[in-house]
């Protein structure tokens, strides 16, 4: 069974940093593109970034590039989101999700999602 | 950036009724359009991929259609467990974007 478990969320002051982790099980992480998405309280879904199975290709939403970094450690079955210079409007549930297509690039949907981890940016 | 506009924003429906949700894209995205269901306090779940293909395990009452800029999600014979917010999502071009969501409430 495919499982994605996020962790690392919490309360952080404006300007602070957090690193989110997502541990995958039930499949070979290295064989899949993965992504991070977020959802502000009571709001819709927002795409953050995707990363190729070997980490060699990354796509990021323009508004977060430079403050956020996506990475992965396939040996640890883990995906990461490093978030710096956090602002109040970064407050959201952050989800990691698997892209359906495996290692190939393409316009794939997200076929598995984690339960999410809440990041709250507040003084 | 491709903007996805869903309608309606909210729908209150009686069980066994048919629900129709539309998603309009600001540019041609072919069939690179997917639908997700999100129940309260849960993560989204994939329902329909590439506009009309049912994802594994999804009940047959969910169907999708469309291409280009206009897409539709249909729920035939709504069940109480279908109370949720439904999102369309385009993966045709970066940045990937989502519709604002359609909340379906059971009367």
mmCIF file of C-alpha atoms in Angstrom:
data_model
loop_
_atom_site.group_PDB
_atom_site.id
_atom_site.type_symbol
_atom_site.label_atom_id
_atom_site.label_comp_id
_atom_site.label_asym_id
_atom_site.label_seq_id
_atom_site.Cartn_x
_atom_site.Cartn_y
_atom_site.Cartn_z
ATOM 1 C CA UNK A 1 0.000 0.000 0.000
ATOM 2 C CA UNK A 2 1.303 3.430 -0.968
ATOM 3 C CA UNK A 3 1.777 5.664 2.055
ATOM 4 C CA UNK A 4 3.088 9.192 2.353
ATOM 5 C CA UNK A 5 3.630 10.660 5.809
ATOM 6 C CA UNK A 6 4.550 14.302 6.231
ATOM 7 C CA UNK A 7 6.149 15.807 9.311
ATOM 8 C CA UNK A 8 7.989 18.924 10.406
ATOM 9 C CA UNK A 9 5.145 21.391 10.550
ATOM 10 C CA UNK A 10 4.460 23.624 13.504
ATOM 11 C CA UNK A 11 4.394 27.183 14.737
ATOM 12 C CA UNK A 12 7.170 29.445 13.487
ATOM 13 C CA UNK A 13 7.733 33.167 13.745
ATOM 14 C CA UNK A 14 7.735 35.376 10.654
ATOM 15 C CA UNK A 15 11.145 35.284 9.052
ATOM 16 C CA UNK A 16 11.872 31.833 10.428
ATOM 17 C CA UNK A 17 12.594 28.550 8.677
ATOM 18 C CA UNK A 18 11.184 25.052 8.678
ATOM 19 C CA UNK A 19 12.039 21.850 6.881
ATOM 20 C CA UNK A 20 9.178 19.542 6.047
ATOM 21 C CA UNK A 21 9.747 15.857 5.453
ATOM 22 C CA UNK A 22 7.678 13.253 3.677
ATOM 23 C CA UNK A 23 8.474 9.583 4.148
ATOM 24 C CA UNK A 24 7.232 7.257 1.458
ATOM 25 C CA UNK A 25 6.469 3.560 1.722
ATOM 26 C CA UNK A 26 4.863 0.913 -0.420
ATOM 27 C CA UNK A 27 6.685 1.935 -3.599
ATOM 28 C CA UNK A 28 10.144 2.853 -4.857
ATOM 29 C CA UNK A 29 10.443 6.599 -4.298
ATOM 30 C CA UNK A 30 13.269 6.914 -6.816
ATOM 31 C CA UNK A 31 10.953 5.771 -9.603
ATOM 32 C CA UNK A 32 8.499 8.625 -9.246
ATOM 33 C CA UNK A 33 8.202 12.342 -9.685
ATOM 34 C CA UNK A 34 6.944 13.823 -6.424
ATOM 35 C CA UNK A 35 5.395 17.114 -5.479
ATOM 36 C CA UNK A 36 4.535 19.494 -2.669
ATOM 37 C CA UNK A 37 1.244 21.325 -2.560
ATOM 38 C CA UNK A 38 -0.344 23.511 0.074
ATOM 39 C CA UNK A 39 -3.750 24.629 1.267
ATOM 40 C CA UNK A 40 -4.262 27.745 3.374
ATOM 41 C CA UNK A 41 -6.985 27.451 6.045
ATOM 42 C CA UNK A 42 -10.398 27.402 4.403
ATOM 43 C CA UNK A 43 -8.870 27.935 0.955
ATOM 44 C CA UNK A 44 -8.182 25.924 -2.170
ATOM 45 C CA UNK A 45 -5.205 23.901 -3.304
ATOM 46 C CA UNK A 46 -1.970 25.500 -4.490
ATOM 47 C CA UNK A 47 0.824 23.746 -6.328
ATOM 48 C CA UNK A 48 4.280 24.424 -4.887
ATOM 49 C CA UNK A 49 6.825 22.244 -6.703
ATOM 50 C CA UNK A 50 7.598 18.949 -8.426
ATOM 51 C CA UNK A 51 10.877 17.030 -8.450
ATOM 52 C CA UNK A 52 12.022 14.207 -10.703
ATOM 53 C CA UNK A 53 12.808 10.772 -9.288
ATOM 54 C CA UNK A 54 16.571 11.320 -9.373
ATOM 55 C CA UNK A 55 16.285 14.966 -8.326
ATOM 56 C CA UNK A 56 17.725 16.218 -11.606
ATOM 57 C CA UNK A 57 14.692 18.267 -12.628
ATOM 58 C CA UNK A 58 12.649 20.621 -10.509
ATOM 59 C CA UNK A 59 9.667 22.799 -11.285
ATOM 60 C CA UNK A 60 8.678 25.504 -8.816
ATOM 61 C CA UNK A 61 5.905 28.049 -8.607
ATOM 62 C CA UNK A 62 7.492 31.446 -9.326
ATOM 63 C CA UNK A 63 6.115 33.098 -6.194
ATOM 64 C CA UNK A 64 8.030 30.724 -3.878
ATOM 65 C CA UNK A 65 11.221 30.136 -5.824
ATOM 66 C CA UNK A 66 14.125 31.536 -3.874
ATOM 67 C CA UNK A 67 12.523 31.108 -0.451
ATOM 68 C CA UNK A 68 11.542 27.430 -0.707
ATOM 69 C CA UNK A 69 13.663 24.496 -1.873
ATOM 70 C CA UNK A 70 12.542 20.982 -2.763
ATOM 71 C CA UNK A 71 14.880 18.014 -2.435
ATOM 72 C CA UNK A 72 14.841 14.275 -1.921
ATOM 73 C CA UNK A 73 16.918 11.470 -0.444
ATOM 74 C CA UNK A 74 15.820 8.282 -2.150
ATOM 75 C CA UNK A 75 18.016 6.161 0.090
ATOM 76 C CA UNK A 76 15.920 7.375 3.015
ATOM 77 C CA UNK A 77 12.661 7.213 1.040
ATOM 78 C CA UNK A 78 12.210 10.870 1.842
ATOM 79 C CA UNK A 79 11.134 14.092 0.190
ATOM 80 C CA UNK A 80 11.838 17.481 1.711
ATOM 81 C CA UNK A 81 10.651 21.068 1.522
ATOM 82 C CA UNK A 82 12.968 23.664 3.011
ATOM 83 C CA UNK A 83 11.088 26.864 3.740
ATOM 84 C CA UNK A 84 12.943 30.067 4.590
ATOM 85 C CA UNK A 85 11.914 33.662 5.320
ATOM 86 C CA UNK A 86 8.460 32.452 6.216
ATOM 87 C CA UNK A 87 5.560 34.869 6.110
ATOM 88 C CA UNK A 88 2.055 34.825 7.537
ATOM 89 C CA UNK A 89 0.606 33.969 4.141
ATOM 90 C CA UNK A 90 2.669 30.763 4.072
ATOM 91 C CA UNK A 91 0.366 29.446 6.786
ATOM 92 C CA UNK A 92 -1.159 26.302 5.312
ATOM 93 C CA UNK A 93 -1.402 22.546 5.378
ATOM 94 C CA UNK A 94 1.438 21.222 3.248
ATOM 95 C CA UNK A 95 0.902 17.989 1.350
ATOM 96 C CA UNK A 96 3.372 15.761 -0.398
ATOM 97 C CA UNK A 97 1.962 13.802 -3.302
ATOM 98 C CA UNK A 98 3.093 11.272 -5.877
ATOM 99 C CA UNK A 99 2.762 11.870 -9.585
ATOM 100 C CA UNK A 100 1.175 8.977 -11.391
ATOM 101 C CA UNK A 101 3.551 8.635 -14.312
ATOM 102 C CA UNK A 102 6.555 7.150 -12.586
ATOM 103 C CA UNK A 103 9.951 8.303 -13.826
ATOM 104 C CA UNK A 104 8.773 9.817 -17.082
ATOM 105 C CA UNK A 105 8.036 13.534 -17.314
ATOM 106 C CA UNK A 106 4.525 14.435 -18.309
ATOM 107 C CA UNK A 107 1.206 16.046 -17.416
ATOM 108 C CA UNK A 108 0.354 13.488 -14.774
ATOM 109 C CA UNK A 109 -2.145 13.758 -11.947
ATOM 110 C CA UNK A 110 -1.268 13.232 -8.308
ATOM 111 C CA UNK A 111 -2.433 9.724 -7.517
ATOM 112 C CA UNK A 112 -1.467 9.516 -3.839
ATOM 113 C CA UNK A 113 -1.388 12.210 -1.169
ATOM 114 C CA UNK A 114 -0.133 12.346 2.380
ATOM 115 C CA UNK A 115 -2.302 13.508 5.245
ATOM 116 C CA UNK A 116 -0.589 16.871 5.355
ATOM 117 C CA UNK A 117 1.349 18.829 7.962
ATOM 118 C CA UNK A 118 0.213 22.222 9.254
ATOM 119 C CA UNK A 119 2.583 25.156 9.158
ATOM 120 C CA UNK A 120 1.528 28.221 11.111
ATOM 121 C CA UNK A 121 3.533 31.419 10.717
ATOM 122 C CA UNK A 122 2.717 33.823 13.507
ATOM 123 C CA UNK A 123 4.404 35.999 16.105
ATOM 124 C CA UNK B 1 -0.579 30.923 -16.051
ATOM 125 C CA UNK B 2 -3.646 28.849 -16.862
ATOM 126 C CA UNK B 3 -6.590 29.960 -14.738
ATOM 127 C CA UNK B 4 -9.237 27.351 -13.955
ATOM 128 C CA UNK B 5 -12.701 28.622 -13.064
ATOM 129 C CA UNK B 6 -15.168 26.192 -11.561
ATOM 130 C CA UNK B 7 -18.925 26.606 -11.335
ATOM 131 C CA UNK B 8 -20.857 26.592 -9.200
ATOM 132 C CA UNK B 9 -18.917 27.434 -6.037
ATOM 133 C CA UNK B 10 -21.496 25.647 -3.919
ATOM 134 C CA UNK B 11 -24.269 23.181 -4.559
ATOM 135 C CA UNK B 12 -26.830 21.718 -2.163
ATOM 136 C CA UNK B 13 -28.184 18.482 -3.549
ATOM 137 C CA UNK B 14 -30.652 15.790 -2.532
ATOM 138 C CA UNK B 15 -29.412 12.185 -2.485
ATOM 139 C CA UNK B 16 -29.880 10.375 -5.809
ATOM 140 C CA UNK B 17 -29.821 13.650 -7.712
ATOM 141 C CA UNK B 18 -27.321 14.280 -10.481
ATOM 142 C CA UNK B 19 -24.532 16.790 -9.870
ATOM 143 C CA UNK B 20 -22.761 18.660 -12.652
ATOM 144 C CA UNK B 21 -19.625 20.715 -11.994
ATOM 145 C CA UNK B 22 -17.870 22.602 -14.737
ATOM 146 C CA UNK B 23 -14.284 23.758 -15.024
ATOM 147 C CA UNK B 24 -13.249 26.303 -17.618
ATOM 148 C CA UNK B 25 -9.608 26.864 -18.508
ATOM 149 C CA UNK B 26 -8.260 30.228 -19.649
ATOM 150 C CA UNK B 27 -6.398 28.524 -22.499
ATOM 151 C CA UNK B 28 -6.395 25.243 -24.379
ATOM 152 C CA UNK B 29 -5.073 22.487 -22.100
ATOM 153 C CA UNK B 30 -6.068 19.512 -24.223
ATOM 154 C CA UNK B 31 -7.198 16.777 -21.861
ATOM 155 C CA UNK B 32 -4.575 17.452 -19.168
ATOM 156 C CA UNK B 33 -7.287 18.074 -16.626
ATOM 157 C CA UNK B 34 -7.899 16.028 -13.505
ATOM 158 C CA UNK B 35 -10.560 16.016 -10.779
ATOM 159 C CA UNK B 36 -10.067 15.484 -7.058
ATOM 160 C CA UNK B 37 -12.433 15.012 -4.152
ATOM 161 C CA UNK B 38 -11.566 16.418 -0.735
ATOM 162 C CA UNK B 39 -13.699 15.565 2.262
ATOM 163 C CA UNK B 40 -13.465 17.684 5.419
ATOM 164 C CA UNK B 41 -10.191 17.193 7.291
ATOM 165 C CA UNK B 42 -8.895 14.781 4.671
ATOM 166 C CA UNK B 43 -6.371 15.028 1.879
ATOM 167 C CA UNK B 44 -7.551 15.194 -1.741
ATOM 168 C CA UNK B 45 -8.221 11.989 -3.647
ATOM 169 C CA UNK B 46 -7.936 11.543 -7.396
ATOM 170 C CA UNK B 47 -11.264 10.792 -9.084
ATOM 171 C CA UNK B 48 -10.842 11.422 -12.807
ATOM 172 C CA UNK B 49 -7.637 11.827 -14.802
ATOM 173 C CA UNK B 50 -7.095 13.245 -18.288
ATOM 174 C CA UNK B 51 -10.603 14.683 -18.363
ATOM 175 C CA UNK B 52 -12.487 11.419 -18.681
ATOM 176 C CA UNK B 53 -10.498 8.450 -17.348
ATOM 177 C CA UNK B 54 -11.708 7.025 -14.067
ATOM 178 C CA UNK B 55 -9.033 6.414 -11.461
ATOM 179 C CA UNK B 56 -8.793 2.952 -9.974
ATOM 180 C CA UNK B 57 -11.369 2.221 -7.303
ATOM 181 C CA UNK B 58 -13.532 5.261 -7.965
ATOM 182 C CA UNK B 59 -17.280 4.500 -8.050
ATOM 183 C CA UNK B 60 -18.792 4.448 -11.503
ATOM 184 C CA UNK B 61 -21.228 7.238 -10.642
ATOM 185 C CA UNK B 62 -18.316 9.676 -11.128
ATOM 186 C CA UNK B 63 -17.546 10.584 -14.729
ATOM 187 C CA UNK B 64 -15.749 13.331 -16.570
ATOM 188 C CA UNK B 65 -15.768 14.827 -20.024
ATOM 189 C CA UNK B 66 -14.376 17.680 -22.045
ATOM 190 C CA UNK B 67 -11.268 18.874 -23.807
ATOM 191 C CA UNK B 68 -9.615 22.125 -24.716
ATOM 192 C CA UNK B 69 -11.070 24.702 -22.346
ATOM 193 C CA UNK B 70 -14.345 23.231 -21.074
ATOM 194 C CA UNK B 71 -14.635 20.287 -18.748
ATOM 195 C CA UNK B 72 -17.365 18.660 -16.713
ATOM 196 C CA UNK B 73 -17.491 16.372 -13.698
ATOM 197 C CA UNK B 74 -20.741 14.501 -13.253
ATOM 198 C CA UNK B 75 -21.864 12.626 -10.177
ATOM 199 C CA UNK B 76 -24.783 10.414 -11.063
ATOM 200 C CA UNK B 77 -27.159 9.518 -8.263
ATOM 201 C CA UNK B 78 -25.432 11.408 -5.455
ATOM 202 C CA UNK B 79 -24.809 9.522 -2.238
ATOM 203 C CA UNK B 80 -24.389 10.983 1.249
ATOM 204 C CA UNK B 81 -20.703 10.027 1.259
ATOM 205 C CA UNK B 82 -20.125 12.317 -1.743
ATOM 206 C CA UNK B 83 -20.393 15.439 0.416
ATOM 207 C CA UNK B 84 -17.050 17.093 -0.297
ATOM 208 C CA UNK B 85 -15.257 19.828 -2.160
ATOM 209 C CA UNK B 86 -14.268 18.996 -5.713
ATOM 210 C CA UNK B 87 -11.272 20.530 -7.467
ATOM 211 C CA UNK B 88 -10.147 20.502 -11.055
ATOM 212 C CA UNK B 89 -6.408 20.603 -11.741
ATOM 213 C CA UNK B 90 -4.440 21.249 -14.919
ATOM 214 C CA UNK B 91 -1.037 19.702 -15.510
ATOM 215 C CA UNK B 92 -0.640 21.014 -19.039
ATOM 216 C CA UNK B 93 1.833 23.742 -18.187
ATOM 217 C CA UNK B 94 3.844 25.217 -15.356
ATOM 218 C CA UNK B 95 2.652 26.537 -13.018
ATOM 219 C CA UNK B 96 0.197 23.759 -12.412
ATOM 220 C CA UNK B 97 -3.029 25.254 -11.189
ATOM 221 C CA UNK B 98 -6.275 24.290 -9.515
ATOM 222 C CA UNK B 99 -9.818 25.528 -9.725
ATOM 223 C CA UNK B 100 -11.175 27.319 -6.680
ATOM 224 C CA UNK B 101 -13.255 24.307 -5.686
ATOM 225 C CA UNK B 102 -16.937 23.387 -5.665
ATOM 226 C CA UNK B 103 -18.470 22.418 -2.354
ATOM 227 C CA UNK B 104 -21.233 19.835 -2.599
ATOM 228 C CA UNK B 105 -23.562 19.627 0.372
ATOM 229 C CA UNK B 106 -26.190 16.979 0.936
ATOM 230 C CA UNK B 107 -29.665 18.334 1.653
#
